């Protein structure tokens, strides 16, 4: 008798459990069902926002970096200051004109610290911005998803092409620049195409040895003597006119960016200091690098009356001592 009562209770508990489970499933489904008939609170990215997402971000947002090549002076301050070497700028003389052949930023490596932007001396104003900006600046572009990691290297000069740098502005002047973000979008679009070209260009140049071979070229005895012979008639043409000597150093040797990296307020101030013997360190033009050192030492040595061959030998020693890392 005792045993029968126990079995009835068990059966009751069994049916109760089924009822409770079914009830909770229906309650849960009812909540879900209600969402089919209510207005959604979420929006679909990226095309159903009232304004583009980028435009909704604050002006100081740190998205992709971009560089306005129309106002860049190739002073290389950004490249020098980047603590993790994300920026690569190559400058060389093409048809006797100082030209930029490369301006790359590896945004896959960049930590968005902003040191390069702080270092850039070119102040600019972009339409729509409240604050001043620089030639190199952050944008509100952020969509970096990619299947090809190298396409995060933004190349602001098409591999194989070159750009003549802009002249520096006078202190306190702002230059007009394009709307923030336009350049970054364009370069991002071209990244894949430019990467293929860059790889081919790298093979043509001898890959990583290109910088070393540029230095080898500068200290090559024959080439340095030939550069000395080219400069000799220009030096003798200026006679005793120190203004013309300053012009020659400015035109033929220094980088003309007025970046102050040499410790003087302008290229002309550095040239005058060297001519007057106030600065005997002839290798301080950082944007001009080894080439500036070679041409400065050649001009000043020839000016002292040294023959091109001897001037070239001394110049090579100077470059080796200060640029052969
Ligand atoms: S933001 Fe910082 S890490 Fe990125 S390129 Fe500029 S200096 Fe280098
Ligand atoms: S002007 Fe600005 S962006 Fe151009 S090289 Fe100099 S620091 Fe870099
Ligand atoms: S000479 Fe001085 S100011 Fe002129 S580019 Fe070279 S480092 Fe800059």
GROMACS .gro file of C-alpha atoms and ligand atoms in nm:
model
  349
    1UNK     CA    1   0.000   0.000   0.000
    2UNK     CA    2   0.283   0.233   0.100
    3UNK     CA    3   0.469   0.149  -0.223
    4UNK     CA    4   0.165   0.233  -0.452
    5UNK     CA    5   0.129   0.588  -0.306
    6UNK     CA    6   0.494   0.654  -0.375
    7UNK     CA    7   0.459   0.560  -0.748
    8UNK     CA    8   0.160   0.798  -0.795
    9UNK     CA    9   0.363   1.089  -0.658
   10UNK     CA   10   0.650   1.011  -0.898
   11UNK     CA   11   0.412   1.011  -1.195
   12UNK     CA   12   0.265   1.344  -1.090
   13UNK     CA   13   0.616   1.501  -1.070
   14UNK     CA   14   0.699   1.365  -1.415
   15UNK     CA   15   0.399   1.532  -1.585
   16UNK     CA   16   0.458   1.856  -1.395
   17UNK     CA   17   0.813   1.874  -1.527
   18UNK     CA   18   0.697   1.833  -1.887
   19UNK     CA   19   0.434   2.103  -1.837
   20UNK     CA   20   0.684   2.348  -1.681
   21UNK     CA   21   0.941   2.290  -1.959
   22UNK     CA   22   0.684   2.340  -2.237
   23UNK     CA   23   0.559   2.653  -2.065
   24UNK     CA   24   0.908   2.808  -2.039
   25UNK     CA   25   0.981   2.730  -2.406
   26UNK     CA   26   0.661   2.904  -2.513
   27UNK     CA   27   0.734   3.202  -2.285
   28UNK     CA   28   1.086   3.239  -2.435
   29UNK     CA   29   0.954   3.209  -2.792
   30UNK     CA   30   0.688   3.471  -2.715
   31UNK     CA   31   0.962   3.721  -2.619
   32UNK     CA   32   1.151   3.643  -2.943
   33UNK     CA   33   0.830   3.667  -3.146
   34UNK     CA   34   0.758   4.012  -3.005
   35UNK     CA   35   1.079   4.141  -3.174
   36UNK     CA   36   0.937   4.047  -3.517
   37UNK     CA   37   0.670   4.311  -3.468
   38UNK     CA   38   0.869   4.588  -3.291
   39UNK     CA   39   1.097   4.856  -3.451
   40UNK     CA   40   1.467   4.742  -3.454
   41UNK     CA   41   1.703   4.936  -3.226
   42UNK     CA   42   2.016   4.827  -3.416
   43UNK     CA   43   2.139   4.968  -3.751
   44UNK     CA   44   2.316   4.789  -4.032
   45UNK     CA   45   2.679   4.893  -4.086
   46UNK     CA   46   2.787   5.080  -4.291
   47UNK     CA   47   2.505   5.204  -4.508
   48UNK     CA   48   2.209   5.275  -4.282
   49UNK     CA   49   2.349   5.552  -4.063
   50UNK     CA   50   2.223   5.907  -4.100
   51UNK     CA   51   2.580   6.025  -4.181
   52UNK     CA   52   2.884   5.817  -4.286
   53UNK     CA   53   3.046   5.657  -3.979
   54UNK     CA   54   3.380   5.832  -4.046
   55UNK     CA   55   3.210   6.172  -4.035
   56UNK     CA   56   3.056   6.090  -3.699
   57UNK     CA   57   3.401   6.045  -3.541
   58UNK     CA   58   3.578   6.336  -3.366
   59UNK     CA   59   3.834   6.541  -3.559
   60UNK     CA   60   4.117   6.416  -3.337
   61UNK     CA   61   4.037   6.049  -3.405
   62UNK     CA   62   4.355   5.855  -3.487
   63UNK     CA   63   4.276   5.656  -3.798
   64UNK     CA   64   4.505   5.595  -4.096
   65UNK     CA   65   4.787   5.843  -4.151
   66UNK     CA   66   4.792   6.036  -4.478
   67UNK     CA   67   5.046   6.269  -4.638
   68UNK     CA   68   4.968   6.555  -4.874
   69UNK     CA   69   5.250   6.519  -5.125
   70UNK     CA   70   5.165   6.859  -5.276
   71UNK     CA   71   5.293   7.035  -4.963
   72UNK     CA   72   5.558   6.790  -4.835
   73UNK     CA   73   5.908   6.940  -4.829
   74UNK     CA   74   6.087   6.604  -4.794
   75UNK     CA   75   6.252   6.723  -4.474
   76UNK     CA   76   6.228   6.364  -4.341
   77UNK     CA   77   6.154   6.482  -3.986
   78UNK     CA   78   5.865   6.232  -3.964
   79UNK     CA   79   6.090   5.945  -4.078
   80UNK     CA   80   6.364   6.038  -3.831
   81UNK     CA   81   6.129   6.071  -3.534
   82UNK     CA   82   5.918   5.756  -3.581
   83UNK     CA   83   6.035   5.533  -3.294
   84UNK     CA   84   5.963   5.205  -3.476
   85UNK     CA   85   6.071   5.292  -3.831
   86UNK     CA   86   5.732   5.278  -4.002
   87UNK     CA   87   5.815   5.556  -4.248
   88UNK     CA   88   6.052   5.524  -4.544
   89UNK     CA   89   6.137   5.829  -4.754
   90UNK     CA   90   6.389   5.816  -5.038
   91UNK     CA   91   6.527   6.134  -5.189
   92UNK     CA   92   6.766   6.159  -5.480
   93UNK     CA   93   6.866   6.407  -5.748
   94UNK     CA   94   6.691   6.349  -6.078
   95UNK     CA   95   6.802   6.577  -6.363
   96UNK     CA   96   6.983   6.778  -6.096
   97UNK     CA   97   6.660   6.839  -5.905
   98UNK     CA   98   6.605   6.706  -5.554
   99UNK     CA   99   6.320   6.456  -5.588
  100UNK     CA  100   6.132   6.211  -5.368
  101UNK     CA  101   6.116   5.861  -5.513
  102UNK     CA  102   5.947   5.695  -5.218
  103UNK     CA  103   5.720   5.786  -4.928
  104UNK     CA  104   5.584   5.472  -4.761
  105UNK     CA  105   5.413   5.428  -4.426
  106UNK     CA  106   5.369   5.078  -4.286
  107UNK     CA  107   5.031   5.114  -4.116
  108UNK     CA  108   5.033   4.746  -4.021
  109UNK     CA  109   5.322   4.826  -3.789
  110UNK     CA  110   5.224   5.181  -3.683
  111UNK     CA  111   5.121   5.223  -3.318
  112UNK     CA  112   4.939   5.552  -3.390
  113UNK     CA  113   5.150   5.743  -3.137
  114UNK     CA  114   5.144   6.066  -3.340
  115UNK     CA  115   5.514   6.151  -3.293
  116UNK     CA  116   5.559   6.188  -3.670
  117UNK     CA  117   5.270   6.437  -3.685
  118UNK     CA  118   5.418   6.642  -3.400
  119UNK     CA  119   5.756   6.648  -3.577
  120UNK     CA  120   5.624   6.768  -3.914
  121UNK     CA  121   5.709   7.137  -3.959
  122UNK     CA  122   5.453   7.197  -4.237
  123UNK     CA  123   5.140   7.352  -4.084
  124UNK     CA  124   4.828   7.321  -4.295
  125UNK     CA  125   4.456   7.387  -4.288
  126UNK     CA  126   4.207   7.141  -4.434
  127UNK     CA  127   3.851   7.231  -4.535
  128UNK     CA  128   3.596   7.131  -4.273
  129UNK     CA  129   3.851   7.108  -3.989
  130UNK     CA  130   3.829   7.327  -3.679
  131UNK     CA  131   4.196   7.281  -3.593
  132UNK     CA  132   4.516   7.321  -3.791
  133UNK     CA  133   4.668   7.007  -3.934
  134UNK     CA  134   5.003   6.905  -4.080
  135UNK     CA  135   5.133   6.770  -4.406
  136UNK     CA  136   5.130   6.426  -4.239
  137UNK     CA  137   4.817   6.376  -4.026
  138UNK     CA  138   4.572   6.129  -3.884
  139UNK     CA  139   4.239   6.076  -4.057
  140UNK     CA  140   3.908   5.922  -3.955
  141UNK     CA  141   3.958   5.631  -4.196
  142UNK     CA  142   3.978   5.302  -4.009
  143UNK     CA  143   3.866   5.008  -4.223
  144UNK     CA  144   4.185   4.802  -4.231
  145UNK     CA  145   4.050   4.449  -4.281
  146UNK     CA  146   4.257   4.285  -4.553
  147UNK     CA  147   4.358   3.946  -4.685
  148UNK     CA  148   4.699   4.081  -4.779
  149UNK     CA  149   4.893   4.228  -4.488
  150UNK     CA  150   5.143   4.414  -4.712
  151UNK     CA  151   4.856   4.618  -4.855
  152UNK     CA  152   4.861   4.808  -4.525
  153UNK     CA  153   5.181   4.972  -4.646
  154UNK     CA  154   5.055   5.300  -4.786
  155UNK     CA  155   5.268   5.426  -5.073
  156UNK     CA  156   5.220   5.795  -5.138
  157UNK     CA  157   5.441   5.788  -5.448
  158UNK     CA  158   5.368   5.530  -5.719
  159UNK     CA  159   5.674   5.297  -5.727
  160UNK     CA  160   5.896   5.404  -6.015
  161UNK     CA  161   5.763   5.764  -6.017
  162UNK     CA  162   5.906   6.068  -5.840
  163UNK     CA  163   5.777   6.395  -5.694
  164UNK     CA  164   5.961   6.725  -5.659
  165UNK     CA  165   5.919   6.839  -5.296
  166UNK     CA  166   5.742   7.160  -5.210
  167UNK     CA  167   5.936   7.464  -5.086
  168UNK     CA  168   5.910   7.521  -4.708
  169UNK     CA  169   5.671   7.787  -4.584
  170UNK     CA  170   5.781   8.079  -4.372
  171UNK     CA  171   5.729   8.041  -3.994
  172UNK     CA  172   5.364   8.063  -3.886
  173UNK     CA  173   5.218   8.027  -4.237
  174UNK     CA  174   4.948   7.768  -4.301
  175UNK     CA  175   4.921   7.604  -4.639
  176UNK     CA  176   4.595   7.484  -4.785
  177UNK     CA  177   4.552   7.111  -4.801
  178UNK     CA  178   4.283   6.875  -4.921
  179UNK     CA  179   3.995   6.751  -4.707
  180UNK     CA  180   4.117   6.515  -4.437
  181UNK     CA  181   4.075   6.151  -4.535
  182UNK     CA  182   4.055   6.190  -4.916
  183UNK     CA  183   4.422   6.102  -4.969
  184UNK     CA  184   4.412   5.806  -4.728
  185UNK     CA  185   4.108   5.661  -4.908
  186UNK     CA  186   4.276   5.698  -5.246
  187UNK     CA  187   4.605   5.543  -5.131
  188UNK     CA  188   4.420   5.259  -4.957
  189UNK     CA  189   4.242   5.186  -5.286
  190UNK     CA  190   4.571   5.176  -5.476
  191UNK     CA  191   4.763   4.976  -5.213
  192UNK     CA  192   4.727   4.639  -5.384
  193UNK     CA  193   4.824   4.770  -5.727
  194UNK     CA  194   5.122   4.963  -5.585
  195UNK     CA  195   5.246   4.661  -5.386
  196UNK     CA  196   5.292   4.454  -5.700
  197UNK     CA  197   5.482   4.744  -5.860
  198UNK     CA  198   5.690   4.791  -5.543
  199UNK     CA  199   5.798   4.427  -5.542
  200UNK     CA  200   5.913   4.455  -5.906
  201UNK     CA  201   6.083   4.788  -5.830
  202UNK     CA  202   6.256   4.622  -5.531
  203UNK     CA  203   6.393   4.347  -5.757
  204UNK     CA  204   6.511   4.607  -6.009
  205UNK     CA  205   6.687   4.801  -5.733
  206UNK     CA  206   6.846   4.496  -5.566
  207UNK     CA  207   6.592   4.473  -5.278
  208UNK     CA  208   6.728   4.569  -4.934
  209UNK     CA  209   7.067   4.663  -5.067
  210UNK     CA  210   6.925   4.973  -5.243
  211UNK     CA  211   7.013   5.212  -4.958
  212UNK     CA  212   7.359   5.064  -4.924
  213UNK     CA  213   7.420   5.086  -5.297
  214UNK     CA  214   7.308   5.452  -5.292
  215UNK     CA  215   7.583   5.517  -5.034
  216UNK     CA  216   7.831   5.312  -5.238
  217UNK     CA  217   7.744   5.534  -5.533
  218UNK     CA  218   7.815   5.850  -5.333
  219UNK     CA  219   8.155   5.731  -5.212
  220UNK     CA  220   8.251   5.579  -5.546
  221UNK     CA  221   8.584   5.743  -5.637
  222UNK     CA  222   8.516   5.792  -6.007
  223UNK     CA  223   8.168   5.933  -5.954
  224UNK     CA  224   8.286   6.168  -5.678
  225UNK     CA  225   8.571   6.299  -5.894
  226UNK     CA  226   8.328   6.353  -6.178
  227UNK     CA  227   8.091   6.542  -5.944
  228UNK     CA  228   8.391   6.751  -5.825
  229UNK     CA  229   8.477   6.834  -6.187
  230UNK     CA  230   8.117   6.936  -6.246
  231UNK     CA  231   8.120   7.168  -5.942
  232UNK     CA  232   8.468   7.318  -6.003
  233UNK     CA  233   8.364   7.569  -6.277
  234UNK     CA  234   8.063   7.675  -6.067
  235UNK     CA  235   8.290   7.744  -5.768
  236UNK     CA  236   8.545   7.938  -5.972
  237UNK     CA  237   8.259   8.139  -6.132
  238UNK     CA  238   8.160   8.293  -5.800
  239UNK     CA  239   8.501   8.454  -5.739
  240UNK     CA  240   8.508   8.631  -5.401
  241UNK     CA  241   8.134   8.676  -5.366
  242UNK     CA  242   8.027   8.499  -5.046
  243UNK     CA  243   7.657   8.551  -5.125
  244UNK     CA  244   7.706   8.350  -5.444
  245UNK     CA  245   7.891   8.082  -5.246
  246UNK     CA  246   7.592   8.061  -5.013
  247UNK     CA  247   7.362   8.030  -5.317
  248UNK     CA  248   7.579   7.751  -5.456
  249UNK     CA  249   7.573   7.553  -5.131
  250UNK     CA  250   7.198   7.607  -5.111
  251UNK     CA  251   7.130   7.506  -5.472
  252UNK     CA  252   7.378   7.223  -5.515
  253UNK     CA  253   7.430   7.065  -5.174
  254UNK     CA  254   7.172   7.132  -4.904
  255UNK     CA  255   6.822   6.986  -4.894
  256UNK     CA  256   6.642   7.323  -4.893
  257UNK     CA  257   6.373   7.225  -4.642
  258UNK     CA  258   6.460   7.471  -4.361
  259UNK     CA  259   6.387   7.189  -4.116
  260UNK     CA  260   6.646   7.307  -3.858
  261UNK     CA  261   6.783   6.955  -3.808
  262UNK     CA  262   7.136   7.097  -3.855
  263UNK     CA  263   7.080   7.325  -3.556
  264UNK     CA  264   7.043   7.640  -3.768
  265UNK     CA  265   6.711   7.813  -3.839
  266UNK     CA  266   6.737   7.771  -4.217
  267UNK     CA  267   6.951   7.613  -4.486
  268UNK     CA  268   7.097   7.953  -4.575
  269UNK     CA  269   7.189   8.017  -4.210
  270UNK     CA  270   7.377   7.684  -4.201
  271UNK     CA  271   7.549   7.765  -4.533
  272UNK     CA  272   7.658   8.108  -4.400
  273UNK     CA  273   7.782   7.951  -4.075
  274UNK     CA  274   7.998   7.704  -4.271
  275UNK     CA  275   8.135   7.975  -4.500
  276UNK     CA  276   8.221   8.200  -4.204
  277UNK     CA  277   8.379   7.909  -4.013
  278UNK     CA  278   8.118   7.925  -3.735
  279UNK     CA  279   8.020   7.565  -3.803
  280UNK     CA  280   8.292   7.325  -3.908
  281UNK     CA  281   8.067   7.017  -3.912
  282UNK     CA  282   7.985   6.971  -4.277
  283UNK     CA  283   7.765   6.663  -4.241
  284UNK     CA  284   7.467   6.804  -4.051
  285UNK     CA  285   7.206   6.832  -4.328
  286UNK     CA  286   6.995   6.533  -4.226
  287UNK     CA  287   6.738   6.537  -4.507
  288UNK     CA  288   7.018   6.568  -4.762
  289UNK     CA  289   7.212   6.279  -4.605
  290UNK     CA  290   7.541   6.154  -4.749
  291UNK     CA  291   7.482   6.328  -5.080
  292UNK     CA  292   7.456   6.670  -4.911
  293UNK     CA  293   7.772   6.600  -4.712
  294UNK     CA  294   7.960   6.499  -5.027
  295UNK     CA  295   7.855   6.808  -5.223
  296UNK     CA  296   7.913   7.048  -4.930
  297UNK     CA  297   8.263   6.915  -4.867
  298UNK     CA  298   8.342   6.920  -5.238
  299UNK     CA  299   8.232   7.283  -5.281
  300UNK     CA  300   8.420   7.405  -4.973
  301UNK     CA  301   8.734   7.207  -5.058
  302UNK     CA  302   8.741   7.332  -5.416
  303UNK     CA  303   8.684   7.682  -5.282
  304UNK     CA  304   9.003   7.641  -5.075
  305UNK     CA  305   9.189   7.577  -5.401
  306UNK     CA  306   9.207   7.198  -5.391
  307UNK     CA  307   9.207   7.011  -5.721
  308UNK     CA  308   8.893   6.805  -5.793
  309UNK     CA  309   9.076   6.473  -5.732
  310UNK     CA  310   9.206   6.575  -5.390
  311UNK     CA  311   8.875   6.740  -5.297
  312UNK     CA  312   8.700   6.414  -5.391
  313UNK     CA  313   8.933   6.202  -5.176
  314UNK     CA  314   8.876   6.421  -4.871
  315UNK     CA  315   8.504   6.429  -4.937
  316UNK     CA  316   8.485   6.047  -4.951
  317UNK     CA  317   8.671   6.023  -4.618
  318UNK     CA  318   8.426   6.269  -4.462
  319UNK     CA  319   8.120   6.080  -4.590
  320UNK     CA  320   8.261   5.743  -4.479
  321UNK     CA  321   8.331   5.879  -4.131
  322UNK     CA  322   7.986   6.028  -4.081
  323UNK     CA  323   7.745   5.816  -4.286
  324UNK     CA  324   7.890   5.465  -4.312
  325UNK     CA  325   7.683   5.300  -4.035
  326LIG     S1  326   5.218   5.735  -3.558
  326LIG    FE1  327   5.400   5.680  -3.440
  326LIG     S2  328   5.444   5.469  -3.502
  326LIG    FE2  329   5.299   5.552  -3.654
  326LIG     S3  330   5.430   5.630  -3.819
  326LIG    FE3  331   5.390   5.802  -3.679
  326LIG     S4  332   5.564   5.800  -3.535
  326LIG    FE4  333   5.562   5.602  -3.639
  327LIG     S1  334   5.708   6.785  -4.455
  327LIG    FE1  335   5.613   6.659  -4.296
  327LIG     S2  336   5.541   6.476  -4.407
  327LIG    FE2  337   5.689   6.578  -4.540
  327LIG     S3  338   5.885   6.479  -4.491
  327LIG    FE3  339   5.871   6.662  -4.360
  327LIG     S4  340   5.782   6.583  -4.170
  327LIG    FE4  341   5.744   6.426  -4.325
  328LIG     S1  342   7.060   7.253  -4.416
  328LIG    FE1  343   6.972   7.235  -4.212
  328LIG     S2  344   6.777   7.336  -4.230
  328LIG    FE2  345   6.842   7.297  -4.437
  328LIG     S3  346   6.752   7.100  -4.490
  328LIG    FE3  347   6.957   7.056  -4.413
  328LIG     S4  348   6.928   7.016  -4.196
  328LIG    FE4  349   6.741   7.117  -4.268
   0.00000   0.00000   0.00000
